[in-house]
Short mmCIF file of N, CA and C in Angstrom, two decimals:
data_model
loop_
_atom_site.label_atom_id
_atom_site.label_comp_id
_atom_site.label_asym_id
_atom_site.label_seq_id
_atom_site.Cartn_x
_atom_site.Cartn_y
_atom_site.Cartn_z
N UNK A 417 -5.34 -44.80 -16.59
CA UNK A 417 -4.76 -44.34 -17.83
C UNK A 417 -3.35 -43.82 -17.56
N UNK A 418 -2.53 -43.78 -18.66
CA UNK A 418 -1.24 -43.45 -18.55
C UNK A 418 -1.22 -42.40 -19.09
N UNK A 419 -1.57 -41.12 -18.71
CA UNK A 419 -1.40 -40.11 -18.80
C UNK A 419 -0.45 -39.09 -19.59
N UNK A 420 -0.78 -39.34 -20.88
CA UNK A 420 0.22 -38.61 -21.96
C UNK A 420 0.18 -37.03 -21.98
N UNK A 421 -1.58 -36.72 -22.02
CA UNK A 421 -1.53 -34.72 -22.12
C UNK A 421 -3.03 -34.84 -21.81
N UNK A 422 -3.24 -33.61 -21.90
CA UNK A 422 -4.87 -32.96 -21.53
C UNK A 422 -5.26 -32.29 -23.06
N UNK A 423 -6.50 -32.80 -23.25
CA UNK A 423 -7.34 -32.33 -24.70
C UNK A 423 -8.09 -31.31 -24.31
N UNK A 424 -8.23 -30.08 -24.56
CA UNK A 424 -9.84 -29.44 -24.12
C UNK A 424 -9.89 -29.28 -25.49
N UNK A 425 -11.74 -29.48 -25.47
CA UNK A 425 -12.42 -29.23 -26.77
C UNK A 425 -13.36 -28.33 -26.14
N UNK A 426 -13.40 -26.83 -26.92
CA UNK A 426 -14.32 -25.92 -26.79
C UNK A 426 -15.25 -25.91 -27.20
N UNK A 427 -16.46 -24.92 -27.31
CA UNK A 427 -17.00 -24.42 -28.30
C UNK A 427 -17.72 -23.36 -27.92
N UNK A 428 -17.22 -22.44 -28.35
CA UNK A 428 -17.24 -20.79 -28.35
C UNK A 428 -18.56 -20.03 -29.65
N UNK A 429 -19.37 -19.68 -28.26
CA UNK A 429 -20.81 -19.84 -29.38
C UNK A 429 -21.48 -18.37 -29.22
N UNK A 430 -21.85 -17.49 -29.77
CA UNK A 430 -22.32 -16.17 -29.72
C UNK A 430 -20.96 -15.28 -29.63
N UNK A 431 -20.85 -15.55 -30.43
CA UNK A 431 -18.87 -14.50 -30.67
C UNK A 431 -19.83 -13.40 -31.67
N UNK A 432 -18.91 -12.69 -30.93
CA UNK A 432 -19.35 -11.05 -31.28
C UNK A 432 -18.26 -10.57 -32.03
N UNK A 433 -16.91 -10.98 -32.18
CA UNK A 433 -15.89 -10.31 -32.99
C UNK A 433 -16.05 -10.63 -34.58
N UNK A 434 -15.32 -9.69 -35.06
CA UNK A 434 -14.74 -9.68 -36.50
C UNK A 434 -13.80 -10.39 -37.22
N UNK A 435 -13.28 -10.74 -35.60
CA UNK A 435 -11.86 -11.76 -35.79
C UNK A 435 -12.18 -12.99 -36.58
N UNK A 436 -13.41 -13.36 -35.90
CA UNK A 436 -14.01 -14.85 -36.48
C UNK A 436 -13.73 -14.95 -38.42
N UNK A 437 -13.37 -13.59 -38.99
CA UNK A 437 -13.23 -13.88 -40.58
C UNK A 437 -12.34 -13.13 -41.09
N UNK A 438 -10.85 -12.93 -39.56
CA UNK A 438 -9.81 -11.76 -40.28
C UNK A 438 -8.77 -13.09 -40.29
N UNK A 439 -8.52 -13.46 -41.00
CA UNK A 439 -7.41 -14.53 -41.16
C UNK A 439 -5.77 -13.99 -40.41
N UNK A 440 -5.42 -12.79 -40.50
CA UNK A 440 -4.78 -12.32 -40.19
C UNK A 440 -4.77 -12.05 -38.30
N UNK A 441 -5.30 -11.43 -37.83
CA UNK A 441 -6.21 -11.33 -36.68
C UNK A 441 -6.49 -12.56 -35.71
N UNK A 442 -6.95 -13.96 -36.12
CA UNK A 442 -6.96 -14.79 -35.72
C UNK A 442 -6.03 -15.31 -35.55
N UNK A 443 -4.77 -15.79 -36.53
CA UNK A 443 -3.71 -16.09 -35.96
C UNK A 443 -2.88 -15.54 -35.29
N UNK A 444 -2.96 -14.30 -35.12
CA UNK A 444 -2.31 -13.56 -34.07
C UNK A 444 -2.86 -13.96 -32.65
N UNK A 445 -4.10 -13.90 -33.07
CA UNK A 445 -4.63 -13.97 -31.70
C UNK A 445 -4.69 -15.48 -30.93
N UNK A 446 -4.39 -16.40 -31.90
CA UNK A 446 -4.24 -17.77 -31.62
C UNK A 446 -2.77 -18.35 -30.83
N UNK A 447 -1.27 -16.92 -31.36
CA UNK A 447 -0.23 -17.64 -31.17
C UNK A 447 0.32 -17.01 -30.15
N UNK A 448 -0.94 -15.22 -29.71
CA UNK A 448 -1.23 -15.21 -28.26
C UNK A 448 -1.60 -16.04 -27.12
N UNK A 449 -2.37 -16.93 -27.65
CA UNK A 449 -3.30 -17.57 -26.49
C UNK A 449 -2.14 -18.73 -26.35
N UNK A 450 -1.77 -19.27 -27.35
CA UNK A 450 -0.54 -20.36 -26.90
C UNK A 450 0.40 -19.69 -25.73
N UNK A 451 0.99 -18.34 -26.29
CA UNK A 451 2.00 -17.84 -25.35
C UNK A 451 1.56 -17.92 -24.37
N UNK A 452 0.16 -17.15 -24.21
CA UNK A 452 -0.26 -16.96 -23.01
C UNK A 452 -0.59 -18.14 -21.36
N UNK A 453 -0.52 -19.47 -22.46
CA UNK A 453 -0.83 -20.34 -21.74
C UNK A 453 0.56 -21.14 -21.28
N UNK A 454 1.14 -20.29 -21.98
CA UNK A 454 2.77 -20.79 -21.56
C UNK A 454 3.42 -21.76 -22.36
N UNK A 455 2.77 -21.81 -23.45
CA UNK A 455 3.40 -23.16 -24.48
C UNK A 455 4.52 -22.38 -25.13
N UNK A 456 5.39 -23.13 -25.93
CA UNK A 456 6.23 -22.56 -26.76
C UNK A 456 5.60 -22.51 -28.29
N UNK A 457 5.10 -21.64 -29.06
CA UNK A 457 5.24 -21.91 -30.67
C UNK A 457 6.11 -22.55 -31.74
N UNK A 458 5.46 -23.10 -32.43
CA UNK A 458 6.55 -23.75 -32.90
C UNK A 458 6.85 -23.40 -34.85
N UNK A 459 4.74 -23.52 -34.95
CA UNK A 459 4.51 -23.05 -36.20
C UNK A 459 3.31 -22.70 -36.21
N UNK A 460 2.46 -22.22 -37.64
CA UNK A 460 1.34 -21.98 -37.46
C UNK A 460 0.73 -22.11 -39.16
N UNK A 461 -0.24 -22.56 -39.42
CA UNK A 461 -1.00 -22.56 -40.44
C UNK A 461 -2.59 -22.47 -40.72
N UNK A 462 -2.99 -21.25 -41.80
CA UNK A 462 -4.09 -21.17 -41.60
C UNK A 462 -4.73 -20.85 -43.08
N UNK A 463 -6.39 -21.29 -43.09
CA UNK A 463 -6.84 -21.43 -44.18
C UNK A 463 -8.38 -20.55 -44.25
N UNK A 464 -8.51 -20.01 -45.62
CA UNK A 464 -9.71 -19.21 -45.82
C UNK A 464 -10.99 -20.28 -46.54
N UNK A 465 -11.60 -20.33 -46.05
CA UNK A 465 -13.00 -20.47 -47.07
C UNK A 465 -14.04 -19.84 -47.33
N UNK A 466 -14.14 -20.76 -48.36
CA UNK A 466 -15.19 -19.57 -49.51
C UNK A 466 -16.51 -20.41 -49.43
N UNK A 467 -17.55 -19.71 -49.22
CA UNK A 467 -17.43 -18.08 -48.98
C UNK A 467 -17.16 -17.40 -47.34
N UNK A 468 -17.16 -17.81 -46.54
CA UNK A 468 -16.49 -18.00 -45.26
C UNK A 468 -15.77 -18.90 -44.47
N UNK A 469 -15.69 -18.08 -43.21
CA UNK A 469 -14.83 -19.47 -42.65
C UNK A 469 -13.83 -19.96 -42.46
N UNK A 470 -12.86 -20.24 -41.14
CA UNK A 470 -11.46 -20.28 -41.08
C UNK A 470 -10.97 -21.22 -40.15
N UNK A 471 -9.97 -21.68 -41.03
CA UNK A 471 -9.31 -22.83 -40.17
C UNK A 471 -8.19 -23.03 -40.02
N UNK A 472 -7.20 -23.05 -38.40
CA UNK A 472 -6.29 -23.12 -38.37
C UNK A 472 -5.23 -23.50 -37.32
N UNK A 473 -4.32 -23.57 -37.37
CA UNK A 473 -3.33 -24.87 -36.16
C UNK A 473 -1.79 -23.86 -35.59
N UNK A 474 -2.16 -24.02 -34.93
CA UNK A 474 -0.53 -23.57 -33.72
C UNK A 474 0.31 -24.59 -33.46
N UNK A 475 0.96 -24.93 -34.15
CA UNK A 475 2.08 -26.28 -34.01
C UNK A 475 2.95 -25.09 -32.54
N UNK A 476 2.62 -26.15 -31.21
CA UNK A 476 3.02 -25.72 -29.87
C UNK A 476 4.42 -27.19 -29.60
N UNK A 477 5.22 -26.72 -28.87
CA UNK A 477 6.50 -27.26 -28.47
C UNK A 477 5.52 -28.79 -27.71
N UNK A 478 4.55 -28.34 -27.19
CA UNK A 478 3.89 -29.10 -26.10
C UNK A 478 2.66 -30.06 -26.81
N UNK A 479 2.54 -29.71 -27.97
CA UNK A 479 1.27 -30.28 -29.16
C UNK A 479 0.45 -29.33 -29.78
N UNK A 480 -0.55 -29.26 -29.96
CA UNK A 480 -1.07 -27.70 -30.66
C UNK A 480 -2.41 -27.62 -29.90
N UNK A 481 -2.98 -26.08 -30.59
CA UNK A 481 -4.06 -25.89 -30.64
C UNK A 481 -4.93 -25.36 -32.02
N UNK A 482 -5.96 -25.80 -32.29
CA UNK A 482 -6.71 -25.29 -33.38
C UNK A 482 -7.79 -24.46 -33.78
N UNK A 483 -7.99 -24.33 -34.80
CA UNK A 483 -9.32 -23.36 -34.15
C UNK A 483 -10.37 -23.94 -35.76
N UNK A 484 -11.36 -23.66 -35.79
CA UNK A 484 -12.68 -23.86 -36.90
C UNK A 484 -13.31 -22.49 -36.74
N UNK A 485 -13.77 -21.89 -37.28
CA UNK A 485 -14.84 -20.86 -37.22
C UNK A 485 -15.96 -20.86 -38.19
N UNK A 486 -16.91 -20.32 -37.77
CA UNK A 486 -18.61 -20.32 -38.39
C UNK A 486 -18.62 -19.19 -38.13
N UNK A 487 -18.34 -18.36 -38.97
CA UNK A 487 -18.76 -16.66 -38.85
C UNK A 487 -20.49 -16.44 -39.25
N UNK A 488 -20.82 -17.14 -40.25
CA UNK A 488 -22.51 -17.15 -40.22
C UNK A 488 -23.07 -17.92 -38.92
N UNK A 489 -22.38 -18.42 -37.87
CA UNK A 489 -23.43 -19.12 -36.90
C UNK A 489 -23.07 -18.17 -35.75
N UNK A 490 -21.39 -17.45 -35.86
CA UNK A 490 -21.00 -16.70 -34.66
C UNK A 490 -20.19 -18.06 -33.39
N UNK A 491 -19.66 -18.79 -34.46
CA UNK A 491 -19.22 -19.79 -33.69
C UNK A 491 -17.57 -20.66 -33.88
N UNK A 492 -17.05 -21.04 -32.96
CA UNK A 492 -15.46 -21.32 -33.25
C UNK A 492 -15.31 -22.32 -32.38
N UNK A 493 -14.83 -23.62 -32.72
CA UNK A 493 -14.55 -25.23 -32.15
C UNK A 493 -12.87 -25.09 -32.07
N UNK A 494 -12.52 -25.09 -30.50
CA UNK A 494 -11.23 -24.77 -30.40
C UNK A 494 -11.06 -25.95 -30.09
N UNK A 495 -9.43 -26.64 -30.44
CA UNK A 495 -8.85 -28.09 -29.34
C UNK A 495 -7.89 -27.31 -28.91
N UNK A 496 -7.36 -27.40 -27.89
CA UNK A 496 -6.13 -27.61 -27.21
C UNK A 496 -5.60 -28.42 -26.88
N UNK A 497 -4.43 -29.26 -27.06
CA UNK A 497 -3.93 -30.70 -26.75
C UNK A 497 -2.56 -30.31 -26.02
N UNK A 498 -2.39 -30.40 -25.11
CA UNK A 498 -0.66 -30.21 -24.81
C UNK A 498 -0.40 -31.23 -23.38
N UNK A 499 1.35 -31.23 -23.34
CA UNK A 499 1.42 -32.34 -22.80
C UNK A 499 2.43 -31.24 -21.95
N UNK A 500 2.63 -32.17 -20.67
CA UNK A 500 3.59 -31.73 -19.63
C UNK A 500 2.79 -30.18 -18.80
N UNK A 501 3.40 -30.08 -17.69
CA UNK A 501 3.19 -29.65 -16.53
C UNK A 501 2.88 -28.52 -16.36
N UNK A 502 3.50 -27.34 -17.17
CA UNK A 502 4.02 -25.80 -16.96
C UNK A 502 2.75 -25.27 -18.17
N UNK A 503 2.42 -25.98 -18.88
CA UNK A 503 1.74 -25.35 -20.00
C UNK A 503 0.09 -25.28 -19.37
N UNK A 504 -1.23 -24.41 -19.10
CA UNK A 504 -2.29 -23.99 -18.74
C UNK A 504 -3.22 -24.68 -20.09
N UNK A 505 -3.54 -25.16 -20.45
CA UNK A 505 -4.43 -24.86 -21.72
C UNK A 505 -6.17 -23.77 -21.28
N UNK A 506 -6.23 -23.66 -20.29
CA UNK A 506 -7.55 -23.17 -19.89
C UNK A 506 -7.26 -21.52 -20.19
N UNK A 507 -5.73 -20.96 -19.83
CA UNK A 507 -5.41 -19.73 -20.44
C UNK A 507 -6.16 -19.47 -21.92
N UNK A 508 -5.30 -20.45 -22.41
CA UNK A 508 -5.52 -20.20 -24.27
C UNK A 508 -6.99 -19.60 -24.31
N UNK A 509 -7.97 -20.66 -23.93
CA UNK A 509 -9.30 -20.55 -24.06
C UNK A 509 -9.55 -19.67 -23.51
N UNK A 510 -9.73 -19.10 -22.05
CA UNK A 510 -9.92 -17.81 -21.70
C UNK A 510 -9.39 -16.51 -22.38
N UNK A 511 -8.33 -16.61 -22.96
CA UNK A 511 -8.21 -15.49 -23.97
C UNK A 511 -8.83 -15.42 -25.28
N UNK A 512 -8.89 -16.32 -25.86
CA UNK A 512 -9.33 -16.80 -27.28
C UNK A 512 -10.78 -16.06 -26.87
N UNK A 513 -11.77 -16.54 -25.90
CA UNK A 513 -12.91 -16.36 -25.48
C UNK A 513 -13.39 -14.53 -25.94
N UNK A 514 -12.34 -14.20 -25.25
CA UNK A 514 -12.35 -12.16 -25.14
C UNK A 514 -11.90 -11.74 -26.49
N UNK A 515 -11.02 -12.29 -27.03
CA UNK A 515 -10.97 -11.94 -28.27
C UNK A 515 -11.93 -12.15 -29.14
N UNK A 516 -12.67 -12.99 -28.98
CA UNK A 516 -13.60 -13.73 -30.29
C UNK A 516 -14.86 -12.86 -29.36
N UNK A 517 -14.73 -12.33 -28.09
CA UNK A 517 -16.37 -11.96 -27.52
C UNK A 517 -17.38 -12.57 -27.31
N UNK A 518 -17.02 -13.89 -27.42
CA UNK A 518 -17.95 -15.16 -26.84
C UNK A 518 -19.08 -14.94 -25.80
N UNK A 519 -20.32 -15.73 -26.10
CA UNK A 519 -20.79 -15.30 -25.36
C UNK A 519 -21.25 -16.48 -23.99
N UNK A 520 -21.29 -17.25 -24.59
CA UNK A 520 -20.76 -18.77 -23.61
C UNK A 520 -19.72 -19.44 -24.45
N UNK A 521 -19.18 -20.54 -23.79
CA UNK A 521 -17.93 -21.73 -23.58
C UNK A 521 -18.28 -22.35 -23.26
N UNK A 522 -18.41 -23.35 -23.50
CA UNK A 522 -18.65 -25.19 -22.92
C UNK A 522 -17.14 -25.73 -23.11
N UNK A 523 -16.55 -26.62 -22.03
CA UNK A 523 -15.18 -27.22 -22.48
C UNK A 523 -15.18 -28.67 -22.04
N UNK A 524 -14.80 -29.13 -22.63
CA UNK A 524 -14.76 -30.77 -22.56
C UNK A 524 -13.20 -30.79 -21.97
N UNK A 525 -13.02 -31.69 -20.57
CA UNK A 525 -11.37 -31.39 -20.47
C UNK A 525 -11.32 -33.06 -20.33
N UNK A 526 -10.00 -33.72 -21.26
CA UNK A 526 -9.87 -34.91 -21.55
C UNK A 526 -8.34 -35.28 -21.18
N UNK A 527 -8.33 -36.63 -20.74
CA UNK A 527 -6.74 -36.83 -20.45
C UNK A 527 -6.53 -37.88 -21.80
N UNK A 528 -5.55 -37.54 -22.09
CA UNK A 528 -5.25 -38.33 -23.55
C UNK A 528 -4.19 -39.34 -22.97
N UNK A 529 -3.98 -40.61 -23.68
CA UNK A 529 -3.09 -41.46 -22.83
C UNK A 529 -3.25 -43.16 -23.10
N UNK A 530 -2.98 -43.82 -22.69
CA UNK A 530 -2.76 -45.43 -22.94
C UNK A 530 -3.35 -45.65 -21.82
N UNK A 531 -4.49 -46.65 -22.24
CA UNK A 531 -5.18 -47.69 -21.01
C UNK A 531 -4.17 -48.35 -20.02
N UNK A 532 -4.64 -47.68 -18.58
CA UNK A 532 -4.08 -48.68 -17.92
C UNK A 532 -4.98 -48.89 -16.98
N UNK A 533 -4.64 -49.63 -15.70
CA UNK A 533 -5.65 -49.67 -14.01
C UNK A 533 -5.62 -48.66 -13.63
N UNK A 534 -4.66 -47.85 -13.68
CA UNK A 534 -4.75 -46.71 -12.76
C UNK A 534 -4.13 -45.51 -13.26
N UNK A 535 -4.51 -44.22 -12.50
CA UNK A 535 -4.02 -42.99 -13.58
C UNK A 535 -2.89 -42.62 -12.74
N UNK A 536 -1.83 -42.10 -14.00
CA UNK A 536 -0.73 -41.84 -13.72
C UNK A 536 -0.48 -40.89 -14.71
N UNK A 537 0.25 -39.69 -14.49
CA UNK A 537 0.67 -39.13 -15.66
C UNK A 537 2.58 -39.20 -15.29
N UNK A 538 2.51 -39.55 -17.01
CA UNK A 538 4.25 -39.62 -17.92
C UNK A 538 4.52 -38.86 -17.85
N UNK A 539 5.59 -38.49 -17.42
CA UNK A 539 6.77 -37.39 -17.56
C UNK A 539 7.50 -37.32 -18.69
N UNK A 540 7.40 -35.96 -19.28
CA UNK A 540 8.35 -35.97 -20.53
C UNK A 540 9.70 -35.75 -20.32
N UNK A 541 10.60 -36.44 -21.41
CA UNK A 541 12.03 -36.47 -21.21
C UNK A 541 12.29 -35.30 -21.72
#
């Protein structure tokens, strides 16, 4: 594969926080975990449902990260997608984790990219 970026798909299951339904709170704590992982921010958008439930995106210099939450299950489906060298995505999630009070993580870590014979990762210009 030709190596464009790394996907992790979470899922953050027995969360103990409050965060999981402060709309406010979560994106803070979301455009922490970008910093933290060393991405740049770029933007951020986020949405309430009724009667729970929150969904929302970190437009990162490097690609984003998102988040879903199930405050009735105690549960939050994170992606992280970012591309190039300097950026961690495993940070994000390890913080996101303590904030939300998770009580396990499962992570799917994926290389995103164009079929080829052999793996190589692209360098961004």
């Amino acid at each position: 594969m030709r190596i464009l970026g790394r996907h992790l798909l979470a899922e953050l299951t027995e969360c103990q926080s409050p965060v999981l339904e402060n709309i406010t709170e979560l994106e803070k704590a979301m455009k922490e975990a970008a910093e933290r992982s060393g991405a740049t921010v770029v933007n951020s958008v986020f949405h309430r449902y009724n009667p729970q439930g929150l969904s929302g995106i970190v437009v990162i210099a490097e690609s984003h990260i998102s988040i879903h939450t199930w405050p009735e299950y105690r549960y939050a489906a994170v992606d992280c997608f970012t591309c190039g060298s300097h950026v961690d995505p495993r940070k994000a999630l390890e913080y996101l984790g303590q904030v939300l009070k998770c009580g396990a993580m499962q992570v799917r870590d994926l290389n995103r990219g164009m079929p080829s014979e052999t793996d190589e990762h692209i360098a961004l210009k």
